[in-house]
mmCIF file of C-alpha atoms in Angstrom:
data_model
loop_
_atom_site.group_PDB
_atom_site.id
_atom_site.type_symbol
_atom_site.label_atom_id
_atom_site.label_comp_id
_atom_site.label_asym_id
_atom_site.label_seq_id
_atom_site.Cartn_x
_atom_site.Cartn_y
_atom_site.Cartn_z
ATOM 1 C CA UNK H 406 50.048 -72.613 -24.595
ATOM 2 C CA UNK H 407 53.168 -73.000 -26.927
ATOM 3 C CA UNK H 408 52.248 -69.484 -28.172
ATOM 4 C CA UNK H 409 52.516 -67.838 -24.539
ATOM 5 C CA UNK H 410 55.595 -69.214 -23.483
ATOM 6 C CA UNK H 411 57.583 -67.162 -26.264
ATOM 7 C CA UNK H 412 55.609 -64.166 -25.163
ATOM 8 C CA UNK H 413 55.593 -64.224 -21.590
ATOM 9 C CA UNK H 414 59.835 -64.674 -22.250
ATOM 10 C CA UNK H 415 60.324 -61.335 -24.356
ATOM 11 C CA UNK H 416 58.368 -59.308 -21.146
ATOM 12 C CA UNK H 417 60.789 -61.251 -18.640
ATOM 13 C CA UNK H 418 63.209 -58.570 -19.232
ATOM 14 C CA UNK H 419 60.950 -55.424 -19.184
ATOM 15 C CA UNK H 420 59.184 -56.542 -15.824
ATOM 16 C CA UNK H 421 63.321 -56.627 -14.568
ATOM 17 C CA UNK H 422 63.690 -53.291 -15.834
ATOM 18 C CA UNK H 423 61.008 -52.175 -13.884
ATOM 19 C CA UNK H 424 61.608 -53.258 -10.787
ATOM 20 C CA UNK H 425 64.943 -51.137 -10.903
ATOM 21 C CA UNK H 426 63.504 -47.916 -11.650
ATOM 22 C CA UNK H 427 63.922 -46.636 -8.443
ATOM 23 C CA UNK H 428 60.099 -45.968 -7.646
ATOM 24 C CA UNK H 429 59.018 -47.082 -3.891
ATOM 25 C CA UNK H 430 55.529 -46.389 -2.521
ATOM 26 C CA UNK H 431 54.489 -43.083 -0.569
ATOM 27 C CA UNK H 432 53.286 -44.695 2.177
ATOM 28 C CA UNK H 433 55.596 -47.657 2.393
ATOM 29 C CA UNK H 434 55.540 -49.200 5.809
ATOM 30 C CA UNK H 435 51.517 -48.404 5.976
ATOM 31 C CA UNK H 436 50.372 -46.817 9.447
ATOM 32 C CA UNK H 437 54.005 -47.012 10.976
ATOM 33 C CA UNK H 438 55.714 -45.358 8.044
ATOM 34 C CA UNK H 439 57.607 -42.225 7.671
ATOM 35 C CA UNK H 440 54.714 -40.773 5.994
ATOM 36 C CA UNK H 441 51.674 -41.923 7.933
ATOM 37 C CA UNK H 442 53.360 -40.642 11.122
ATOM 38 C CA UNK H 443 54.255 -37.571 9.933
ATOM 39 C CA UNK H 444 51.076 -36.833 8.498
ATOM 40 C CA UNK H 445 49.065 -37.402 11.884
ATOM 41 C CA UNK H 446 52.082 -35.131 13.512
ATOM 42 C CA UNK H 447 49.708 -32.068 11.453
ATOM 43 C CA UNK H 448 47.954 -29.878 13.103
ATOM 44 C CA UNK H 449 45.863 -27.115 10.916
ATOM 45 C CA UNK H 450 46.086 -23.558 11.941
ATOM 46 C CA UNK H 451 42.547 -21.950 11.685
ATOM 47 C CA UNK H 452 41.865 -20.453 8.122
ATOM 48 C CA UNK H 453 39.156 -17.557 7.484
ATOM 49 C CA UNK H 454 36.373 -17.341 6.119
ATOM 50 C CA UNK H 455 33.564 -19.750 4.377
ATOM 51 C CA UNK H 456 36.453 -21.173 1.802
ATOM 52 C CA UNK H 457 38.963 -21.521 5.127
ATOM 53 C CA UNK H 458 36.567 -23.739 7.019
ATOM 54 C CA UNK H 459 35.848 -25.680 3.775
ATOM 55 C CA UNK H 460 39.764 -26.192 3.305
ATOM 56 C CA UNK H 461 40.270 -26.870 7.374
ATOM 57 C CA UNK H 462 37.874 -29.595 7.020
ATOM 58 C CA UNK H 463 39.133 -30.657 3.897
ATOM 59 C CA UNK H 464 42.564 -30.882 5.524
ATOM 60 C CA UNK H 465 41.479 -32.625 9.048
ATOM 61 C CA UNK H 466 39.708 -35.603 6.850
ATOM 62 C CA UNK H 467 43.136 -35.880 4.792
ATOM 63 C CA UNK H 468 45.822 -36.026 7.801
ATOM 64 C CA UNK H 469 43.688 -37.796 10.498
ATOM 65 C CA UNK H 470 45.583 -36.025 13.296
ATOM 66 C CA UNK H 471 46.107 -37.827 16.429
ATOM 67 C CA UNK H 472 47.890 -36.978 19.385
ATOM 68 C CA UNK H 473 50.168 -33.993 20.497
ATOM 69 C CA UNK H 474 51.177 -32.287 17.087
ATOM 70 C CA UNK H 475 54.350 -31.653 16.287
ATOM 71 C CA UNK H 476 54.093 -29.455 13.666
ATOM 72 C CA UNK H 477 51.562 -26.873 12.577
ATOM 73 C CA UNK H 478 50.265 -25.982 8.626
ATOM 74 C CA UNK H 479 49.846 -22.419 8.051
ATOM 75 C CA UNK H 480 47.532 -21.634 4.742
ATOM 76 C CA UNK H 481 46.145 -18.612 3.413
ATOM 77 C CA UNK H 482 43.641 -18.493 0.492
ATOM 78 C CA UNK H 483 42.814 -16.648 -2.334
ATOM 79 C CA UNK H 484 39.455 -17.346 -3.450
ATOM 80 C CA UNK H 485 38.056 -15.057 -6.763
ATOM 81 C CA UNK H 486 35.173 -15.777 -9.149
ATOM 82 C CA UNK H 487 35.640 -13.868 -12.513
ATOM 83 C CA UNK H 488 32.936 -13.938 -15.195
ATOM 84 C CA UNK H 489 33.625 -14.559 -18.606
ATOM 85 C CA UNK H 490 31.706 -15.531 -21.542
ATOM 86 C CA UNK H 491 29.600 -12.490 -22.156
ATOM 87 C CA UNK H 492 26.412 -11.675 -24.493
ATOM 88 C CA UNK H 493 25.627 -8.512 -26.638
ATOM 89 C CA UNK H 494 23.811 -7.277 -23.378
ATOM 90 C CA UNK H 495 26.913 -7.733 -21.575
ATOM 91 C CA UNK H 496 26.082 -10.257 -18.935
ATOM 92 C CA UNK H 497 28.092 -13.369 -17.919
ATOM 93 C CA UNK H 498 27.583 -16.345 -19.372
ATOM 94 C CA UNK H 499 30.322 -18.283 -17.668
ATOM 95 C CA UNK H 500 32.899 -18.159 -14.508
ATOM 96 C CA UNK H 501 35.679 -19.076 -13.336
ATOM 97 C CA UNK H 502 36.242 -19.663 -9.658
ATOM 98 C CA UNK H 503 39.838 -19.389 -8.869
ATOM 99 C CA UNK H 504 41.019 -21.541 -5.282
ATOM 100 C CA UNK H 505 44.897 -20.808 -5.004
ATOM 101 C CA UNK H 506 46.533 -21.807 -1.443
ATOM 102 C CA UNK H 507 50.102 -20.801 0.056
ATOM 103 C CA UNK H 508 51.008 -23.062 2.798
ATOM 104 C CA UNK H 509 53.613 -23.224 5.251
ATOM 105 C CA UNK H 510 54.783 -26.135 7.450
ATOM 106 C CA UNK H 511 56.090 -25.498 10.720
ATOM 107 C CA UNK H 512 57.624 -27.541 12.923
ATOM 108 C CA UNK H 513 56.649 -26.385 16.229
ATOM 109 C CA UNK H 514 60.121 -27.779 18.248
ATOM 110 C CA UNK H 515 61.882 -24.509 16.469
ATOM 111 C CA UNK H 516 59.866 -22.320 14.604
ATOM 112 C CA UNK H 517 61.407 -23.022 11.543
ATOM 113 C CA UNK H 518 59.159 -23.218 8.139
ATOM 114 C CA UNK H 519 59.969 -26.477 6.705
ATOM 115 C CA UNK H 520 57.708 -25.980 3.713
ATOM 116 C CA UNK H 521 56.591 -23.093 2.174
ATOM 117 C CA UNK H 522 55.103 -23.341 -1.202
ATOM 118 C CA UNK H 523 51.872 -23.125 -3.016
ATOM 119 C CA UNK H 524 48.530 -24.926 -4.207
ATOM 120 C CA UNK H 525 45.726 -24.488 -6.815
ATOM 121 C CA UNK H 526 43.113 -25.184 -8.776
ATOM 122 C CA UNK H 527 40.045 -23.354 -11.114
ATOM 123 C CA UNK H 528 36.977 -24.900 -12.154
ATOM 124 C CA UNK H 529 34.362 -22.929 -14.280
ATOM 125 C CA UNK H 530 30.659 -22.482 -13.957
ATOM 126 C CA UNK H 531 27.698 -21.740 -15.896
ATOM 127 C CA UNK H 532 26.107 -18.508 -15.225
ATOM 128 C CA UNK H 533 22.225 -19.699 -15.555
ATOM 129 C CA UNK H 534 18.526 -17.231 -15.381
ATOM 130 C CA UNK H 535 18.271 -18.553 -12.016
ATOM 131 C CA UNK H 536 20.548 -16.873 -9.830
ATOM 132 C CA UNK H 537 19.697 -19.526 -6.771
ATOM 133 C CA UNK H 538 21.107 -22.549 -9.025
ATOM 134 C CA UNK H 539 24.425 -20.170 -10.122
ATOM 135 C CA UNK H 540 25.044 -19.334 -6.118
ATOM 136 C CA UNK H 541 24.368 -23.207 -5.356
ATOM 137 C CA UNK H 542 27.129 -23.438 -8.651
ATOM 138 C CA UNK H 543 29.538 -21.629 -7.263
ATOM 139 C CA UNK H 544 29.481 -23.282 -3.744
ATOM 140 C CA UNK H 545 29.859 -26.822 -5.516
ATOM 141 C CA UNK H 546 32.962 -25.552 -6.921
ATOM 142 C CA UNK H 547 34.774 -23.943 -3.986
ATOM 143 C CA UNK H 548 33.626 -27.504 -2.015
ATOM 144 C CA UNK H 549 35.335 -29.247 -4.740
ATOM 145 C CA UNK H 550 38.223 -26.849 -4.723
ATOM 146 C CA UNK H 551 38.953 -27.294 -1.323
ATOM 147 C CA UNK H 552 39.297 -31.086 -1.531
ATOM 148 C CA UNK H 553 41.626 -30.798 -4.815
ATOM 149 C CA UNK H 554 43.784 -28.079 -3.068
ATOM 150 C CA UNK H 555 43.897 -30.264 -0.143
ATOM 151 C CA UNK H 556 45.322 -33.292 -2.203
ATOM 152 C CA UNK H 557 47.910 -31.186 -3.426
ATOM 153 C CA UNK H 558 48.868 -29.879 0.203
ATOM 154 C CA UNK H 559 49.025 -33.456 1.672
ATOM 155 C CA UNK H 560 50.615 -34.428 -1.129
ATOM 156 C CA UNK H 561 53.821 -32.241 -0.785
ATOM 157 C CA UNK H 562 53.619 -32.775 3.036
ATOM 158 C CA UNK H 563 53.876 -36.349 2.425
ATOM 159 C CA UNK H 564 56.523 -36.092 -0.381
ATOM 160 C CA UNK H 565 58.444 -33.909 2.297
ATOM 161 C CA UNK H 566 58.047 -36.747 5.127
ATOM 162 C CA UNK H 567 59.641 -39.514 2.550
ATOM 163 C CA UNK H 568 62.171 -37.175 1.807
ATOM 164 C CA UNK H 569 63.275 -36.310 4.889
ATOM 165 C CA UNK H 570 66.423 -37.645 6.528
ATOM 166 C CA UNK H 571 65.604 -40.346 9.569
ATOM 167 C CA UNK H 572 65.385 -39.525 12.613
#
């Protein structure tokens, strides 16, 4: 015990240290806080296509909407495969599906575009002699790539909602 004591003494001042750097949690103040509230104040615009209803669900699960919404995310998509990795016979070995996301928030009191930025993320896939395991590769990625995308759109909505001035 009389070897802890001179330890637990030298990381008195680091834990001090810490406590001032300034960090405070993103959703501080749990289902009340700024963030929480905000977040369920989301509604999600319709997106197109197989990838859009991916990322609309993807979005819904994140924000847990609940009421009348007061404001509205806009996203558009940009979803590409590209093959790379190729043999002497020039087929793909390997590729790359591409998810890239611009987003908008509205607020729908005004109109006005309180966010507008953008989200992505790639993940790459083996080209295999079955073509029905590739196609069931590819869809694993874009349902993946949806829910990463998604994290990163939540995530700047809710760094926006701590951000904010009070109301």
């Amino acid at each position: 015990m009389s070897r802890l004591a001179p330890r637990l003494l030298m990381l008195a001042p680091l834990a001090l240290l810490a406590s001032g750097c300034g960090l405070k949690p993103l959703y501080g103040g749990g289902a009340g806080g700024a963030v929480a509230t905000t977040l369920a104040d989301v509604e999600v615009a319709p997106i197109d296509g197989k990838s859009g209803w991916l990322m609309t669900n993807a979005l819904r699960d994140r924000l847990a909407a609940s009421g009348a919404p007061r404001y509205r995310l806009d996203v558009r998509l940009d979803d590409r495969i590209a093959g790379f990795g190729v043999r002497r016979d020039d087929s793909v070995t390997r590729e790359r599906r591409t998810l890239r996301a611009r987003f908008q928030l509205v607020n729908l009191a005004d109109g006005s575009v309180l966010i507008d930025a953008t989200a992505g993320s790639d993940a790459g896939i083996d080209v295999v002699q079955s073509e029905y395991a590739t196609i069931a590769a590819e869809n694993t990625a874009l349902e993946r790539l949806a829910g990463i995308v998604a994290d990163q759109i939540v995530a700047r909505v809710a760094l926006y909602a701590q951000r904010r001035p009070a109301r």
